[in-house]
mmCIF file of C-alpha atoms and ligand atoms in Angstrom:
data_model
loop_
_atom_site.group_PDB
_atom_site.id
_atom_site.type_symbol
_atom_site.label_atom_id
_atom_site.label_comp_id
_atom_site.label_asym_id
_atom_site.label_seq_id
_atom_site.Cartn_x
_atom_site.Cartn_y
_atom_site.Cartn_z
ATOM 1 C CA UNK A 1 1.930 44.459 -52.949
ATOM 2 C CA UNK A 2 -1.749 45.168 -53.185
ATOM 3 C CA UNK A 3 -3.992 44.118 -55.500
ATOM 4 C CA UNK A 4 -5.137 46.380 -58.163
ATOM 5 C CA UNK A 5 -8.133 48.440 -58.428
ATOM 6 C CA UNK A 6 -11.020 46.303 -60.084
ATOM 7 C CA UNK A 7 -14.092 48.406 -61.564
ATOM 8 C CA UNK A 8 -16.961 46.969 -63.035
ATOM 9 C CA UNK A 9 -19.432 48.467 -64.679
ATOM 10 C CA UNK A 10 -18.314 52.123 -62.244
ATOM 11 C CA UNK A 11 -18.568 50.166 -59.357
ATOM 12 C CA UNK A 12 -15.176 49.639 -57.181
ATOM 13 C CA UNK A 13 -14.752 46.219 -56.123
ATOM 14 C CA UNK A 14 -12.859 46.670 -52.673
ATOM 15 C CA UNK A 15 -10.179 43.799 -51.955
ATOM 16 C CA UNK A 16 -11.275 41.707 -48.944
ATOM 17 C CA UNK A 17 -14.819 41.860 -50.498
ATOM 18 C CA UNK A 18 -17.715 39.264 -51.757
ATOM 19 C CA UNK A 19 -19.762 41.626 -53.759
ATOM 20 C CA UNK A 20 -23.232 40.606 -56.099
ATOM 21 C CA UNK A 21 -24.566 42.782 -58.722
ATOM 22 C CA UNK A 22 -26.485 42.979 -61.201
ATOM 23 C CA UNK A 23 -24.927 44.078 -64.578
ATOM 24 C CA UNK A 24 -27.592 45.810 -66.394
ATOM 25 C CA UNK A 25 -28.042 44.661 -70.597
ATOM 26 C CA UNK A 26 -31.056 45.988 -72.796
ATOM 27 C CA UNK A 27 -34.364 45.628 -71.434
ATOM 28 C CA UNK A 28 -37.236 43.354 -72.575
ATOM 29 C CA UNK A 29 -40.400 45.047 -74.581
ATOM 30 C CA UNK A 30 -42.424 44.816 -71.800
ATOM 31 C CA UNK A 31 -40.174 47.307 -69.615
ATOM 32 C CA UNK A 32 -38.399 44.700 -67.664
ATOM 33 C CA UNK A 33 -34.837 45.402 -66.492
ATOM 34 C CA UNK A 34 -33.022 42.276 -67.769
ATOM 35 C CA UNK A 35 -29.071 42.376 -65.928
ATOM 36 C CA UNK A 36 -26.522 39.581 -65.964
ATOM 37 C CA UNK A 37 -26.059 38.367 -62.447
ATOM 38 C CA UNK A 38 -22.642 38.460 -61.448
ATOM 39 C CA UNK A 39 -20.691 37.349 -58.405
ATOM 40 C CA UNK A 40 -17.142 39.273 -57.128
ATOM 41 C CA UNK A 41 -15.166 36.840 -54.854
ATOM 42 C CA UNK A 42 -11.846 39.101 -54.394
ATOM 43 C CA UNK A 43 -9.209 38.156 -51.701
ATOM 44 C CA UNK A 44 -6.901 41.342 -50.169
ATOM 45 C CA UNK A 45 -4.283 39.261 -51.651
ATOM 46 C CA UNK A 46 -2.739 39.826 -54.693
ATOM 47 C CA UNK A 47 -3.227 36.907 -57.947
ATOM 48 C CA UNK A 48 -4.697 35.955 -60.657
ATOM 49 C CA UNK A 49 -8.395 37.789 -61.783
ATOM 50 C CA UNK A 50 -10.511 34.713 -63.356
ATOM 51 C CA UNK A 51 -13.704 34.535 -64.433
ATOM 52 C CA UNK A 52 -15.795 31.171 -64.904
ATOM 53 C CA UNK A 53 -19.499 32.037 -67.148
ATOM 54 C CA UNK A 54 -22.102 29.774 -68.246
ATOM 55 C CA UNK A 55 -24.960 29.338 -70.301
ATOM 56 C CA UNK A 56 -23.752 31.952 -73.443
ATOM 57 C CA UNK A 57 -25.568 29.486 -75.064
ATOM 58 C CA UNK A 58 -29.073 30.183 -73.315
ATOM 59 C CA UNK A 59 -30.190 26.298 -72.936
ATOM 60 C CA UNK A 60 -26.649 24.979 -72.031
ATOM 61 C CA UNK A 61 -27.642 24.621 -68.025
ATOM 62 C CA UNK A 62 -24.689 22.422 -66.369
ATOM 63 C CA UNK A 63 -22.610 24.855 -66.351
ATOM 64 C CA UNK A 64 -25.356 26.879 -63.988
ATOM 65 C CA UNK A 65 -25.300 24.337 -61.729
ATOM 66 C CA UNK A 66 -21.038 23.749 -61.841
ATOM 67 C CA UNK A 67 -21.139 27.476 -61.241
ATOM 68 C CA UNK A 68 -23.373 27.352 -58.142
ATOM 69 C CA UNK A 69 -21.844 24.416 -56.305
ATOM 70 C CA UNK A 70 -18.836 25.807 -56.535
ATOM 71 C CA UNK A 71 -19.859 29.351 -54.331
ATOM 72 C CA UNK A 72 -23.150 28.219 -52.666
ATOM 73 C CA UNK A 73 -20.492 26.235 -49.964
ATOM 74 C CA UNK A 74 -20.745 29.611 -46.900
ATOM 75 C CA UNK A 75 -17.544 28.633 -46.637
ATOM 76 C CA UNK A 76 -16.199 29.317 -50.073
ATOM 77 C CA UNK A 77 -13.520 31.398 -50.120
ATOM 78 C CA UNK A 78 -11.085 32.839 -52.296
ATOM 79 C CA UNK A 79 -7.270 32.716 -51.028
ATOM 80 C CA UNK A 80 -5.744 35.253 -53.637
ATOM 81 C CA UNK A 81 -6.825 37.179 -56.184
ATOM 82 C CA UNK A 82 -10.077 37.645 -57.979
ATOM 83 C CA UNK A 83 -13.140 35.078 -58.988
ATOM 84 C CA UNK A 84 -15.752 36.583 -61.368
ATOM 85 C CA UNK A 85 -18.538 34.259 -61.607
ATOM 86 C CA UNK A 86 -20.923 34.807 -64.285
ATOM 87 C CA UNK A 87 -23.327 31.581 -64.477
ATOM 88 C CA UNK A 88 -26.141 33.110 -66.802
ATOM 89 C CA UNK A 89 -24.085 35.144 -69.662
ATOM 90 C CA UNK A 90 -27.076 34.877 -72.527
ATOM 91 C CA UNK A 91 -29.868 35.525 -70.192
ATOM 92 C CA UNK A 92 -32.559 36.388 -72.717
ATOM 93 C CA UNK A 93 -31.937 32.593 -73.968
ATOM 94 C CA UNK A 94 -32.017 31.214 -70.610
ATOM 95 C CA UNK A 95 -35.481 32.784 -70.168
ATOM 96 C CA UNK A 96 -36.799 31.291 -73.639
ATOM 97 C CA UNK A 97 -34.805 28.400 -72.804
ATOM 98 C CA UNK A 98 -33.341 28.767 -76.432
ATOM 99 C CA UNK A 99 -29.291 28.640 -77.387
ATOM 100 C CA UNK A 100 -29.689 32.021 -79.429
ATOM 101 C CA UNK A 101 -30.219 35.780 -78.302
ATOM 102 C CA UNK A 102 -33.964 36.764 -78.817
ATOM 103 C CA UNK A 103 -32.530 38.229 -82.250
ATOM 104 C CA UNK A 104 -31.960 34.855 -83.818
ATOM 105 C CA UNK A 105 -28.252 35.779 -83.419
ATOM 106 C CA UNK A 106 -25.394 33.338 -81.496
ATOM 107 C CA UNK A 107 -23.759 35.201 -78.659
ATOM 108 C CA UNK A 108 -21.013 33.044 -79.270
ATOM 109 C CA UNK A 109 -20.721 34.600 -82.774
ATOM 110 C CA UNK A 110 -21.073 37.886 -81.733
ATOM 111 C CA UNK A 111 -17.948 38.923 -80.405
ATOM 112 C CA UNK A 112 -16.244 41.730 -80.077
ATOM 113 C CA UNK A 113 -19.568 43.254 -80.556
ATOM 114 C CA UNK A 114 -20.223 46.749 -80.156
ATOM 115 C CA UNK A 115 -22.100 49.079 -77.729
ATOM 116 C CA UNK A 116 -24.208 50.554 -80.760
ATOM 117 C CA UNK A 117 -24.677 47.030 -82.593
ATOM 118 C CA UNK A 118 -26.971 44.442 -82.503
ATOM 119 C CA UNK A 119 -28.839 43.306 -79.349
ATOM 120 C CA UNK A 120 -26.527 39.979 -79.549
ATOM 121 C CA UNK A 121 -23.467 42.413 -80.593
ATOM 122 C CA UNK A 122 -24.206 44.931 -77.073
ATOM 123 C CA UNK A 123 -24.458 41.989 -75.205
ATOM 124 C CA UNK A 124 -20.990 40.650 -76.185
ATOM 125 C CA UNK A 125 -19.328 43.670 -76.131
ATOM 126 C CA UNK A 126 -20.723 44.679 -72.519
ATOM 127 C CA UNK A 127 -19.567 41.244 -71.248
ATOM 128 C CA UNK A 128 -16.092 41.646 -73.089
ATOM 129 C CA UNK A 129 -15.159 45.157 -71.439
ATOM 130 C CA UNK A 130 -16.539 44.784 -68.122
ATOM 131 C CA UNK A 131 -15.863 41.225 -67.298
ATOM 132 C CA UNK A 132 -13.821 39.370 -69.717
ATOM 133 C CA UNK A 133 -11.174 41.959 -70.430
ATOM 134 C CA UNK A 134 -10.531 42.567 -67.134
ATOM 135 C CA UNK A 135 -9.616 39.028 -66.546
ATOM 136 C CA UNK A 136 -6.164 37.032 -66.665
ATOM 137 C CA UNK A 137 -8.235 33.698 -67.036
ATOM 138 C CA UNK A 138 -11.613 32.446 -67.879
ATOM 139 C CA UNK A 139 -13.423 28.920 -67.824
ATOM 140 C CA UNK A 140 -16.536 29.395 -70.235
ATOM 141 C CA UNK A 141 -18.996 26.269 -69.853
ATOM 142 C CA UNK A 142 -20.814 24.801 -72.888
ATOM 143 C CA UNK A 143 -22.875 21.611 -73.341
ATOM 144 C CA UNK A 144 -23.746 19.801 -76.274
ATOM 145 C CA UNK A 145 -26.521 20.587 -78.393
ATOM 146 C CA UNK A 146 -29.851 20.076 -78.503
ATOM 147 C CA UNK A 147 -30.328 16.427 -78.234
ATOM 148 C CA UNK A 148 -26.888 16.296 -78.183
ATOM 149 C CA UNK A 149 -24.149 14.720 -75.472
ATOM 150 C CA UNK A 150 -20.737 15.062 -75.068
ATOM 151 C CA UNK A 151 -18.345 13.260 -72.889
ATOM 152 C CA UNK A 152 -16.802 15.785 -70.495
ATOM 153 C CA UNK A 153 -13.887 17.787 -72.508
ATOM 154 C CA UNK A 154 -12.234 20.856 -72.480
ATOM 155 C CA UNK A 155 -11.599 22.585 -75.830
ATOM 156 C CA UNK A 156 -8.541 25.184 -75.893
ATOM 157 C CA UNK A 157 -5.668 26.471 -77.750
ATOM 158 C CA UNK A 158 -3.045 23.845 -76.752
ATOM 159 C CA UNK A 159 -0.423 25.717 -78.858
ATOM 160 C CA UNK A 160 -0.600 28.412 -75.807
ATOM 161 C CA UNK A 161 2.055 26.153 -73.537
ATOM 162 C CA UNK A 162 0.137 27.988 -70.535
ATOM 163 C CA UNK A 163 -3.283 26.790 -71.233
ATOM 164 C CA UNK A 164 -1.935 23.736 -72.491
ATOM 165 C CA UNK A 165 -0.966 22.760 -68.878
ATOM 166 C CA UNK A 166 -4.478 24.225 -67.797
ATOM 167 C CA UNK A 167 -6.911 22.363 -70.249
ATOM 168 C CA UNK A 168 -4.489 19.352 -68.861
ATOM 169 C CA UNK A 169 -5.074 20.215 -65.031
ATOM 170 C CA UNK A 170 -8.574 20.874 -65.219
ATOM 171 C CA UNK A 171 -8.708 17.009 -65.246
ATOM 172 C CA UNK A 172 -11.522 15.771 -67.383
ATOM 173 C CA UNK A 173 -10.952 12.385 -69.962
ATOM 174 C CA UNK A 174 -10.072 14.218 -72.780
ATOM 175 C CA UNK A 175 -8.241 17.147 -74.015
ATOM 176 C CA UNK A 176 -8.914 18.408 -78.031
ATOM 177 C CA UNK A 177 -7.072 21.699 -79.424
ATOM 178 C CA UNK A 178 -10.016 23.494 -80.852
ATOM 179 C CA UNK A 179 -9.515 26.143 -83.537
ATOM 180 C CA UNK A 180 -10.979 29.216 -82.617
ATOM 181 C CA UNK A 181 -14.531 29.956 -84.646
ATOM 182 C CA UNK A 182 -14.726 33.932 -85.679
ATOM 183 C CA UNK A 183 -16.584 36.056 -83.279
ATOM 184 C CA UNK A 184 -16.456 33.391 -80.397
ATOM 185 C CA UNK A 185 -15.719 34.266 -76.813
ATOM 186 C CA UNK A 186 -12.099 32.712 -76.895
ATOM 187 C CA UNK A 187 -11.430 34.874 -80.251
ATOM 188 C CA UNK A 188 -11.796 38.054 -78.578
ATOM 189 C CA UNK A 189 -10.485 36.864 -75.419
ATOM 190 C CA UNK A 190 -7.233 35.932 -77.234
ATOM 191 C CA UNK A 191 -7.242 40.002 -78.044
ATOM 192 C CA UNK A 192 -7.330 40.941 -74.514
ATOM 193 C CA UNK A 193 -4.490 38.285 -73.583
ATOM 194 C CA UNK A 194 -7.061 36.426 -71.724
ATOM 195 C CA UNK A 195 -6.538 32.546 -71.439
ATOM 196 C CA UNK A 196 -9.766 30.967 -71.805
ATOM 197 C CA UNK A 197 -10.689 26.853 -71.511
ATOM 198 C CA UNK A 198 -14.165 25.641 -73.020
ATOM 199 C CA UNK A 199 -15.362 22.937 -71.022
ATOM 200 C CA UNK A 200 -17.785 21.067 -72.915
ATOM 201 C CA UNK A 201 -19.996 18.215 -71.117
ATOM 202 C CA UNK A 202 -23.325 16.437 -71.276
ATOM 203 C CA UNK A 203 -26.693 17.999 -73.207
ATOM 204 C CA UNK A 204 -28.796 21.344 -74.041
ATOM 205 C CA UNK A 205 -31.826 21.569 -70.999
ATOM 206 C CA UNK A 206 -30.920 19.030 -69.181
ATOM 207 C CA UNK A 207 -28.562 18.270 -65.739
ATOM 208 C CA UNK A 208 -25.653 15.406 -66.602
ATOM 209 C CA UNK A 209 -24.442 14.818 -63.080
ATOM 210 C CA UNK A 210 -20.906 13.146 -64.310
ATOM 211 C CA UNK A 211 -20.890 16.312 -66.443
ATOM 212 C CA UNK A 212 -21.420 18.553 -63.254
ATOM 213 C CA UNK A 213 -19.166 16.716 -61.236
ATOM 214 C CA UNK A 214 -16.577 16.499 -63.673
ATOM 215 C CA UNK A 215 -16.860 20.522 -64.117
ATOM 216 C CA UNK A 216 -17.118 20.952 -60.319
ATOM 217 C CA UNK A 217 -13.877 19.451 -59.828
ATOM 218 C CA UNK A 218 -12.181 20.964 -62.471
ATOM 219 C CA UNK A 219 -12.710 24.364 -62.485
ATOM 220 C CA UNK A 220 -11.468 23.596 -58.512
ATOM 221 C CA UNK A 221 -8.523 22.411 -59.950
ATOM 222 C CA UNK A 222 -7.943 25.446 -61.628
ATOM 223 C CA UNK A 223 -8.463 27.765 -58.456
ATOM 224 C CA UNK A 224 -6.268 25.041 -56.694
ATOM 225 C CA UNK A 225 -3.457 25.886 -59.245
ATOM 226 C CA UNK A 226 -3.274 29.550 -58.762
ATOM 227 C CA UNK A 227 -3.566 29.084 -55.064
ATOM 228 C CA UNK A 228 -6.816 31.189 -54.470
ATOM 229 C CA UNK A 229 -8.435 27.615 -52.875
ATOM 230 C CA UNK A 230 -6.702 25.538 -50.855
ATOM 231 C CA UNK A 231 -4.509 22.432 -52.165
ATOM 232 C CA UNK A 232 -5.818 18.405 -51.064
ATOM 233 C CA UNK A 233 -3.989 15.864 -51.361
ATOM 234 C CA UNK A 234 -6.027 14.065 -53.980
ATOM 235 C CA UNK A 235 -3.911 13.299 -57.536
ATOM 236 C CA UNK A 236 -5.876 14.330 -60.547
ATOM 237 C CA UNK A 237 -6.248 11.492 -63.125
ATOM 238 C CA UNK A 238 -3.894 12.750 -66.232
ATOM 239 C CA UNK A 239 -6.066 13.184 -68.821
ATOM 240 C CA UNK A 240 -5.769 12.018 -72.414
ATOM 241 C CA UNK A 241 -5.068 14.700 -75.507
ATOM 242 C CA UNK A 242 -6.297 14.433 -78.635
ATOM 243 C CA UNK A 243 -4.563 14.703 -81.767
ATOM 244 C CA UNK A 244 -8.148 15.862 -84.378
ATOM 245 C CA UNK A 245 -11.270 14.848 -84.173
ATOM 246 C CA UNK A 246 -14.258 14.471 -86.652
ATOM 247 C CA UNK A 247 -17.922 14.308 -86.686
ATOM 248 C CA UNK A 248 -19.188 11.133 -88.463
ATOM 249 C CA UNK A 249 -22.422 12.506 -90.118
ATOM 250 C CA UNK A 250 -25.882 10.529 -91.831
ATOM 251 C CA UNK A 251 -26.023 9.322 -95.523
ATOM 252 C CA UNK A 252 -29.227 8.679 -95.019
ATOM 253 C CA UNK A 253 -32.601 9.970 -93.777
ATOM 254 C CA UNK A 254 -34.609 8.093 -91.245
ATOM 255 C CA UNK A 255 -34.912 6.132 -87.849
ATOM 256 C CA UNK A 256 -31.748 5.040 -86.132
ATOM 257 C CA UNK A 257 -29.984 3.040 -83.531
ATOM 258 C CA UNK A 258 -27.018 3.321 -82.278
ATOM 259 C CA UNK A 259 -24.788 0.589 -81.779
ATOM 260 C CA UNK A 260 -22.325 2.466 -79.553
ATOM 261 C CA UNK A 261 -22.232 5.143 -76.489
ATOM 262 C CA UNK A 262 -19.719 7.900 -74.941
ATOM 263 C CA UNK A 263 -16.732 7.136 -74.363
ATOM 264 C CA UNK A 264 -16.823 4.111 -76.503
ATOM 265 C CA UNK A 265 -13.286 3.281 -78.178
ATOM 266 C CA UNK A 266 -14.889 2.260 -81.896
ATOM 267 C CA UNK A 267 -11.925 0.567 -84.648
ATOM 268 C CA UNK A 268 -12.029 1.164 -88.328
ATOM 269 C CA UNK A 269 -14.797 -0.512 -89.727
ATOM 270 C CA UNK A 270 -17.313 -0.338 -86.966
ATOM 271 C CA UNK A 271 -20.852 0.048 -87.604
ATOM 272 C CA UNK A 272 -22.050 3.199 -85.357
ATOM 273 C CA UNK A 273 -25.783 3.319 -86.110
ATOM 274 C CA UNK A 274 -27.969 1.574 -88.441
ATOM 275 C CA UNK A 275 -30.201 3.868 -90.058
ATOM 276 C CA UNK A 276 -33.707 2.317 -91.296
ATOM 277 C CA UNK A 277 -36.966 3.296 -92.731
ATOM 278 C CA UNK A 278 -39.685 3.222 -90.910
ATOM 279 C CA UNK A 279 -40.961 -0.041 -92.100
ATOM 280 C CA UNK A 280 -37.824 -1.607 -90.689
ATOM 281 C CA UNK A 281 -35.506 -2.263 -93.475
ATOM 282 C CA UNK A 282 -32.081 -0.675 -92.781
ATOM 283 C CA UNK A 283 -30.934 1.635 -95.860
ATOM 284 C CA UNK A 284 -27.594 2.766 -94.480
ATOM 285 C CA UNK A 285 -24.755 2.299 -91.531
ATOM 286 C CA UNK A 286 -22.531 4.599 -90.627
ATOM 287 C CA UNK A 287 -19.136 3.296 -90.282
ATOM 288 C CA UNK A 288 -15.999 4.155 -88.294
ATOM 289 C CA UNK A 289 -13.087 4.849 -90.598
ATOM 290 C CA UNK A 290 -10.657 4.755 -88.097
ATOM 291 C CA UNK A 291 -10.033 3.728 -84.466
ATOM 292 C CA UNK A 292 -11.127 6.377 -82.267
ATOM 293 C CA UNK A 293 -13.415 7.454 -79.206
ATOM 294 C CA UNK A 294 -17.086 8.669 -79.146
ATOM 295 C CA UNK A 295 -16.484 11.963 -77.495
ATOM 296 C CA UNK A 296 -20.020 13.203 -78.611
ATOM 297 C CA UNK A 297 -22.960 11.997 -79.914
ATOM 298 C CA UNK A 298 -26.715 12.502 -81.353
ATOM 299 C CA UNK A 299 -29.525 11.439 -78.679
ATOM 300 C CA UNK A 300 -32.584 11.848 -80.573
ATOM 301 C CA UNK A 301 -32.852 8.514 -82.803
ATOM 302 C CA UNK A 302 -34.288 10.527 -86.091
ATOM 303 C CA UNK A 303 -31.885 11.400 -88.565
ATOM 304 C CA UNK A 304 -31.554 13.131 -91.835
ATOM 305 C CA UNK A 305 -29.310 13.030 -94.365
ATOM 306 C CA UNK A 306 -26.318 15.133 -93.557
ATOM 307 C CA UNK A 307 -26.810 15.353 -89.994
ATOM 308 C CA UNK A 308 -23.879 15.396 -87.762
ATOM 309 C CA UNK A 309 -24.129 12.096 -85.286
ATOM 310 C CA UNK A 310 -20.982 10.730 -83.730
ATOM 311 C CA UNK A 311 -18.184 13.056 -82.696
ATOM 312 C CA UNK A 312 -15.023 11.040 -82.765
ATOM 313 C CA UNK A 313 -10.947 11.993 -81.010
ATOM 314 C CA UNK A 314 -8.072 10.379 -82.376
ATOM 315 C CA UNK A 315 -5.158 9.687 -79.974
ATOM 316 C CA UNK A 316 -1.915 9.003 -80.145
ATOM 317 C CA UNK A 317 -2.163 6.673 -77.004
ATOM 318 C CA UNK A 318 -3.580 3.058 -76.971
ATOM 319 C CA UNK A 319 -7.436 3.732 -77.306
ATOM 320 C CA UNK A 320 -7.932 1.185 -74.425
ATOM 321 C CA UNK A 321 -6.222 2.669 -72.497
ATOM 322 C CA UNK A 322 -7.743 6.003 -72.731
ATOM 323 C CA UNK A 323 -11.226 4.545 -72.173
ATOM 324 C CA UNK A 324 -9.893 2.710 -69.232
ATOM 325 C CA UNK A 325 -8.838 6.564 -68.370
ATOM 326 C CA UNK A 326 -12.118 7.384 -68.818
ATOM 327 C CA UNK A 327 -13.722 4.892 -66.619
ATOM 328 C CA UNK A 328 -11.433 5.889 -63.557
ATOM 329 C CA UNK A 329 -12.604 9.279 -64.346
ATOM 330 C CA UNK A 330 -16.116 8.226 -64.265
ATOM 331 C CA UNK A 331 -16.029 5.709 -60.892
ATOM 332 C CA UNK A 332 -14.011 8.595 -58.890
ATOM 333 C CA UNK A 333 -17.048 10.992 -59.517
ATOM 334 C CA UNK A 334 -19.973 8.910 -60.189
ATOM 335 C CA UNK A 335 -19.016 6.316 -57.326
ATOM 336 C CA UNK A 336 -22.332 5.642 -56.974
ATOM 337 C CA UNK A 337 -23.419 4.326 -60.539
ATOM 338 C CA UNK A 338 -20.400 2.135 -60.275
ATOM 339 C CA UNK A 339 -21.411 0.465 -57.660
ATOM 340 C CA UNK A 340 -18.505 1.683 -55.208
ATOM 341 C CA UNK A 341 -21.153 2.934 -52.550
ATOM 342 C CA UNK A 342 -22.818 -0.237 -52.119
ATOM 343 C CA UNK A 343 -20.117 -2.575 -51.604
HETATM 344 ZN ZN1 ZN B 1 -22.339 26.187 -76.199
#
């Protein structure tokens, strides 16, 4: 058996081929061609077509670099099937180094979108048909806000049994079912009976290496799985799953500090961050209401009433034992910030 004809954007991608192109979206006001890069890695044979894309949120960067460790090796190659790799989706945001489209709209709102709609909405849809529909899976890297970090985590529909055992096999610390927001990327992929995992790791404009790592190795995983890269020997960590989650948000404005980091296991009770005024009297805590670990959090220590500022997972499992989990996790990658190179 063959594998079957892939087409994007009227170009043929032969099997057997490593193709880049450019996929041409609207241009800028000054006359520039803006195109979405895109990179074809397609084996002769037959399996699964994936495609892994980054930054739809313009300033969410470690997925860029995930993306371009894993091909930049010469000797990557693809054993079976088909590897789209998209690494700069909202390109217009990368440029202004901004999470929305140059419209004020979120891509990752903007979905199905439409060839004749917005600039956000043309954008969507062109990435839907050509790329996304065409595609059995799909890995779609995020980051945290702005000032905002989040403990590596992929977010998926674990009531899918299939990419229940993915979101597990990528192999990051934690595993949350996510509903899916309207308009998102996973929304319309769920149309097109694509099975998509949101990894979600580290911080808007900056590089988290644990978060890169940690991405590296599992979207490896996943191209391990299908067979299109070649098994090792190494056993992944299991990871833990979360039953629900909640973000712990300020009752008061002002300066804060936080009493607490990722991948901290917190118990009912627990004060997360003292919030003060600026003259050094503290006018409110925020308070854990039940055990739990910090899965994201707010870096910037200003606050203001109603702000989101801890993201918390509840688990079924002992909670030290999870962030024992998540220290494994962390020493395998980071060896080096453990102290395992130097001994
Ligand atoms: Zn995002």
């Amino acid at each position: 058996m063959a594998q079957a004809p892939l087409v994007i954007d009227g170009n043929e991608i032969l099997p057997g081929t490593n193709v880049k192109f450019e996929l041409p979206v609207a241009k800028l006001y000054t006359d520039s061609d803006v195109s979405l890069p895109i990179h074809v890695f397609r084996s002769k044979k037959p399996g699964p077509t994936i495609f892994i894309s980054a930054a739809i949120h313009g300033d969410e960067l470690n997925g860029i670099e995930i993306i371009r460790r894993v091909i930049s090796n010469p000797k990557f190659k693809v054993l079976c099937g088909t590897l789209i790799a998209v690494p700069i989706v909202n390109v217009y945001g990368v440029v202004n180094q901004s999470r929305y489209m140059p419209d004020r709209r979120d891509l990752n709102r903007s979905f199905p979108g439409s060839a004749k709609g917005s600039l956000a909405s043309r954008v969507a849809n062109k990435f839907l048909t050509e790329i996304v529909s065409k595609c059995d899976y799909g890995i779609d890297l995020h980051t945290g806000a702005i000032h905002r970090s989040n403990l590596p985590q992929i977010r998926a529909n674990l009531k899918d049994e299939e990419t229940n055992h993915l979101a597990q096999l990528f192999g990051v610390p934690v595993v949350l079912n996510a509903d899916i927001l309207e308009g998102s990327l996973r929304e319309a992929a769920s149309h097109t009976k694509t099975k998509v995992l949101l990894y979600e790791a580290g911080e808007a404009l900056r590089f988290d290496e644990f978060s890169i790592r940690a991405g590296v190795k599992g979207v490896k995983n996943i191209l391990r799985h299908f067979g299109m890269l070649r098994k090792n020997k190494q056993k992944n960590p299991s990871c833990a799953v979360a039953n629900s989650s909640k973000w712990y948000r300020a009752n008061a404005s002002g300066i804060f500090n936080t009493k607490v980091k990722l991948g901290d296991k917190v118990e009912k009770g627990d004060v997360l961050a003292e919030i003060g005024s600026p003259y050094g009297n503290v006018i409110n805590k925020v308070i854990a209401e039940k055990n739990g670990i910090i899965i994201g959090q707010q870096n910037i220590p200003l606050v203001q009433e109603g702000e989101a500022m801890f993201h918390i997972a509840f688990f079924s499992e002992e909670d030290d034992d999870i962030v024992e989990h998540i220290e494994n996790v962390q020493e395998q990658l980071l060896p080096e910030l453990s102290g395992g190179l130097d001994q």
